[in-house]
Coordinates of N, CA and C in Angstrom, one line a residue:
M1 N 0.9 -1.3 0.1 CA -0.1 0.1 0.0 C 0.9 1.1 -0.1
T2 N 2.1 1.4 0.6 CA 3.0 2.2 0.7 C 3.5 2.7 -1.0
K3 N 3.8 1.7 -1.2 CA 4.2 1.9 -3.1 C 3.1 2.6 -3.6
L4 N 1.9 2.3 -3.7 CA 0.6 2.9 -4.0 C 0.3 4.3 -3.7
N5 N 0.7 4.4 -2.4 CA 0.6 5.5 -1.8 C 1.6 6.5 -2.5
E6 N 2.8 5.8 -2.6 CA 3.9 7.1 -2.8 C 3.6 7.3 -4.2
I7 N 3.3 6.1 -5.4 CA 2.7 6.5 -6.7 C 1.7 7.4 -6.9
A8 N 0.6 7.3 -6.1 CA -0.5 8.3 -5.9 C -0.2 9.8 -5.4
K9 N 1.0 10.0 -4.4 CA 1.1 11.4 -3.8 C 2.2 11.9 -5.2
E10 N 3.1 10.7 -5.9 CA 4.2 11.3 -6.9 C 3.0 11.9 -8.2
N11 N 1.7 11.1 -8.4 CA 0.8 11.6 -9.4 C 0.2 12.8 -9.2
V12 N -0.2 12.9 -7.8 CA -0.8 14.2 -7.4 C 0.5 15.3 -7.6
K13 N 1.6 15.2 -7.2 CA 2.7 16.2 -6.9 C 2.9 16.3 -8.9
K14 N 2.8 15.7 -9.7 CA 3.1 15.5 -11.2 C 1.9 16.6 -11.5
E15 N 0.4 16.0 -11.2 CA -0.7 16.9 -11.7 C -0.2 18.3 -11.4
Q16 N 0.1 18.5 -10.0 CA 0.3 19.9 -9.4 C 0.9 20.7 -10.5
E17 N 2.2 20.1 -10.5 CA 3.2 20.9 -11.2 C 2.9 21.1 -12.6
R18 N 1.9 20.2 -13.3 CA 1.7 20.4 -14.8 C 0.6 21.6 -14.7
R19 N -0.4 21.5 -13.5 CA -1.3 22.5 -13.4 C -0.6 23.6 -13.0
Q20 N 0.6 23.8 -12.3 CA 1.4 25.1 -12.1 C 2.0 25.7 -13.1
E21 N 2.5 24.8 -14.0 CA 3.3 25.3 -15.3 C 2.2 25.7 -16.3
E22 N 0.6 25.0 -16.5 CA -0.2 25.5 -17.3 C -0.7 26.9 -16.7
R23 N -0.7 27.3 -15.5 CA -1.0 28.5 -15.0 C 0.4 29.7 -15.7
Q24 N 1.2 29.0 -15.4 CA 2.4 29.9 -15.7 C 2.8 30.2 -17.2
Q25 N 2.1 29.2 -18.0 CA 2.2 29.4 -19.4 C 0.9 30.4 -20.0
K26 N 0.0 30.1 -19.2 CA -1.2 31.2 -19.7 C -0.9 32.7 -19.1
I27 N -0.4 32.7 -18.1 CA 0.2 34.1 -17.5 C 1.3 34.8 -18.8
L28 N 2.1 33.6 -18.6 CA 3.2 34.5 -19.9 C 2.7 34.8 -21.1
Q29 N 1.4 33.8 -21.7 CA 0.5 34.3 -22.8 C 0.0 35.4 -22.6
E30 N -0.5 35.4 -21.8 CA -1.6 36.7 -21.4 C -0.6 38.1 -21.5
E31 N 0.5 37.8 -20.9 CA 1.4 38.7 -20.5 C 1.9 39.6 -22.0
Q32 N 2.3 38.2 -22.9 CA 2.9 38.4 -24.3 C 1.8 39.0 -25.1
A33 N 0.5 38.6 -24.7 CA -0.7 38.9 -25.7 C -0.9 40.6 -25.4
E34 N -0.6 41.1 -24.1 CA -0.9 42.4 -23.7 C 0.5 43.1 -24.3
R35 N 1.5 42.6 -24.7 CA 2.7 43.4 -24.8 C 2.5 43.5 -26.0
D36 N 2.0 42.6 -27.0 CA 1.7 42.6 -28.4 C 0.6 43.7 -28.5
R37 N -0.5 43.9 -27.7 CA -1.7 44.9 -28.0 C -1.1 46.3 -28.1
L38 N 0.0 46.2 -27.0 CA 0.5 47.8 -26.6 C 1.5 48.2 -27.8
H39 N 2.4 46.9 -28.2 CA 2.8 47.3 -29.4 C 2.5 47.9 -30.7
L40 N 1.4 47.0 -31.0 CA 0.3 47.4 -32.1 C -0.3 48.5 -31.9
K41 N -0.8 48.9 -30.5 CA -1.5 50.2 -30.6 C -0.4 51.7 -30.6
E42 N 0.8 51.2 -30.2 CA 1.8 52.4 -30.2 C 2.2 52.2 -31.7
K43 N 2.3 51.5 -32.7 CA 2.4 51.3 -33.6 C 1.5 52.4 -34.8
E44 N 0.4 52.1 -34.4 CA -0.9 52.5 -35.2 C -1.0 53.9 -34.5
E45 N -0.5 54.5 -33.1 CA -0.4 55.8 -33.0 C 0.4 56.4 -33.9
R46 N 1.9 55.7 -33.8 CA 2.8 56.4 -34.5 C 2.5 56.6 -35.7
Q47 N 1.5 55.6 -36.9 CA 1.4 55.9 -38.0 C 0.1 56.8 -38.2
Q48 N -0.7 56.8 -37.0 CA -1.5 58.2 -37.2 C -0.9 59.3 -37.2
K49 N 0.2 59.3 -36.2 CA 0.8 60.7 -36.2 C 1.5 61.4 -37.3
V50 N 2.0 60.2 -38.2 CA 2.9 60.6 -39.4 C 1.8 60.7 -40.4
L51 N 0.5 60.0 -40.4 CA -0.4 60.6 -41.4 C -0.8 62.2 -41.2
Q52 N -1.0 62.4 -39.8 CA -1.5 63.9 -39.3 C -0.4 64.9 -39.8
E53 N 1.0 64.2 -39.5 CA 1.6 65.5 -40.0 C 2.1 65.9 -41.6
E54 N 1.7 64.5 -42.1 CA 1.9 64.4 -43.7 C 0.9 65.4 -44.1
Q55 N -0.6 65.3 -43.6 CA -1.7 66.1 -44.1 C -1.6 67.5 -43.7
A56 N -0.8 68.1 -42.4 CA -0.5 69.4 -42.3 C 0.3 69.6 -43.0
E57 N 1.5 69.0 -43.5 CA 2.2 69.7 -44.4 C 1.2 69.9 -45.6
R58 N 0.6 68.9 -45.9 CA -0.2 69.2 -47.4 C -0.9 70.8 -47.2
D59 N -1.4 70.4 -46.2 CA -2.4 71.9 -45.8 C -1.6 73.2 -45.9
R60 N -0.3 72.9 -45.1 CA 0.5 74.1 -45.2 C 1.1 74.6 -46.8
L61 N 1.1 73.5 -47.2 CA 1.6 73.7 -48.7 C 0.4 74.4 -49.8
H62 N -0.5 73.5 -49.5 CA -1.9 74.2 -50.1 C -2.1 75.9 -49.7
L63 N -1.9 76.1 -48.7 CA -2.4 77.5 -48.1 C -1.2 78.4 -48.9
K64 N -0.1 77.8 -48.4 CA 0.9 78.6 -49.2 C 1.1 78.9 -50.6
E65 N 0.6 78.0 -51.4 CA 0.3 78.0 -52.8 C -1.0 79.0 -53.1
K66 N -2.1 79.1 -52.3 CA -3.1 79.6 -52.3 C -2.9 81.3 -52.1
I67 N -1.8 81.5 -51.0 CA -1.4 82.8 -51.0 C -0.8 83.2 -52.1
L68 N 0.2 82.7 -52.8 CA 1.0 83.1 -53.9 C 0.2 83.3 -54.7
R69 N -0.8 82.6 -55.4 CA -2.0 82.8 -56.1 C -2.4 84.3 -55.9
E70 N -2.9 84.2 -55.2 CA -3.8 85.6 -54.5 C -2.7 86.8 -54.8
Q71 N -1.5 87.0 -54.4 CA -0.4 87.8 -54.1 C 0.0 87.7 -56.2
E72 N 0.0 86.9 -56.8 CA 0.1 87.1 -58.6 C -1.4 87.7 -58.8
A73 N -2.1 87.2 -58.2 CA -3.7 87.8 -58.9 C -3.2 89.4 -58.7
Q74 N -3.1 89.6 -57.4 CA -3.1 91.3 -56.9 C -1.9 92.0 -57.6
E75 N -0.7 91.2 -57.7 CA 0.5 92.2 -58.5 C -0.4 92.1 -60.1
K76 N -0.9 91.1 -60.6 CA -1.2 91.4 -62.1 C -2.4 92.5 -61.9
A77 N -3.7 92.6 -60.8 CA -4.2 93.6 -61.2 C -3.8 94.7 -60.9
R78 N -2.8 95.3 -60.1 CA -2.0 96.6 -59.9 C -1.3 96.7 -61.1
I79 N -0.6 95.7 -61.9 CA 0.0 96.0 -63.1 C -1.1 96.8 -64.1
Q80 N -1.9 95.9 -64.1 CA -3.2 96.3 -65.2 C -3.5 97.6 -64.9
Q81 N -3.9 98.0 -63.7 CA -4.3 99.2 -63.1 C -3.2 100.4 -63.7
E82 N -2.2 99.7 -63.3 CA -1.0 100.8 -64.1 C -1.0 101.2 -65.5
E83 N -1.0 100.0 -66.1 CA -0.8 99.9 -67.1 C -2.2 101.3 -67.6
E84 N -3.5 100.9 -67.4 CA -4.7 101.8 -67.8 C -4.3 103.0 -67.6
E85 N -3.9 103.3 -66.5 CA -3.6 104.8 -65.9 C -2.8 105.7 -66.8
A86 N -1.8 104.5 -67.2 CA -0.6 105.1 -68.2 C -1.3 105.3 -69.9
R87 N -2.0 104.5 -70.2 CA -2.9 104.5 -71.6 C -4.0 105.9 -71.2
R88 N -4.4 106.2 -70.0 CA -5.6 107.3 -69.6 C -4.6 108.3 -69.9
A89 N -3.5 108.4 -69.2 CA -2.6 109.7 -69.3 C -2.1 109.9 -70.6
E90 N -2.0 109.1 -71.4 CA -1.4 109.3 -72.9 C -2.6 109.8 -73.4
R91 N -3.5 109.3 -73.6 CA -5.0 109.8 -74.2 C -5.5 111.2 -73.8
N92 N -5.3 111.5 -72.3 CA -5.5 112.9 -72.2 C -4.5 113.7 -72.6
R93 N -3.1 113.4 -72.8 CA -2.1 114.2 -73.3 C -2.2 114.3 -74.9
I94 N -2.8 113.2 -75.3 CA -3.1 113.5 -77.1 C -4.1 114.5 -77.2
Q95 N -5.2 114.3 -76.1 CA -6.5 115.3 -76.6 C -6.3 116.5 -76.2
E96 N -5.1 116.7 -75.1 CA -4.6 118.2 -75.0 C -3.8 118.8 -76.1
M97 N -2.9 117.8 -76.5 CA -1.9 118.4 -77.7 C -2.9 118.5 -78.9
E98 N -4.0 117.8 -79.3 CA -5.0 117.9 -80.0 C -5.6 119.3 -80.3
F99 N -6.0 119.5 -78.6 CA -6.8 120.9 -78.4 C -6.3 122.0 -78.5
K100 N -4.8 122.1 -78.3 CA -3.7 123.2 -78.2 C -3.6 123.2 -79.9
L101 N -3.7 122.2 -80.7 CA -3.4 122.4 -82.1 C -4.3 122.7 -83.1
K102 N -5.5 122.7 -82.5 CA -6.8 123.4 -83.0 C -7.2 124.4 -82.7
E103 N -6.6 124.8 -81.3 CA -6.4 126.2 -81.0 C -5.5 127.1 -81.7
K104 N -4.2 126.4 -82.0 CA -3.6 127.5 -82.5 C -3.8 127.6 -84.2
E105 N -4.7 126.4 -84.8 CA -5.3 126.4 -86.2 C -6.2 127.6 -86.1
R106 N -7.1 127.5 -85.2 CA -8.3 128.5 -85.2 C -7.4 130.2 -85.0
I107 N -6.5 130.2 -84.4 CA -6.0 131.5 -84.1 C -5.3 131.8 -85.4
L108 N -4.4 130.8 -86.0 CA -4.1 131.4 -87.1 C -5.1 131.8 -88.7
Q109 N -6.1 130.9 -88.4 CA -7.1 131.1 -89.3 C -8.1 132.6 -89.2
E110 N -8.0 132.9 -88.0 CA -8.4 134.1 -87.6 C -7.5 135.1 -88.0
E111 N -5.9 135.0 -87.8 CA -5.2 136.0 -88.2 C -5.1 136.5 -89.4
Q112 N -5.2 134.8 -90.2 CA -5.3 135.3 -91.4 C -6.6 135.9 -92.5
Q113 N -7.8 135.8 -91.7 CA -9.1 136.3 -92.1 C -8.7 137.9 -91.6
A114 N -8.2 138.3 -90.7 CA -8.1 139.3 -90.1 C -7.0 140.2 -91.3

């Protein structure tokens, strides 16, 4: 009976060790799974941050381009206005010269008729 008791005790001990090993394995697996989840979460956060930074850079470039287009349009409008003012001034100068010329012609005709 002692031999059977020893075998039974040995079997109980082996079963306890096996269960303890299973519990430790399960804990290790859960810890590894948690590390994997954290690693994945960190990776996704880094990727999201990179995407946000890229989008911010695209937004900055778009805004810069928009500002440049507006400045170019303002410069073009300013140049057109200056050109129109120059044409207007030239027309006025020509009209004034024509008026003075007609006035001189009128005076000459009056002097010739007198």
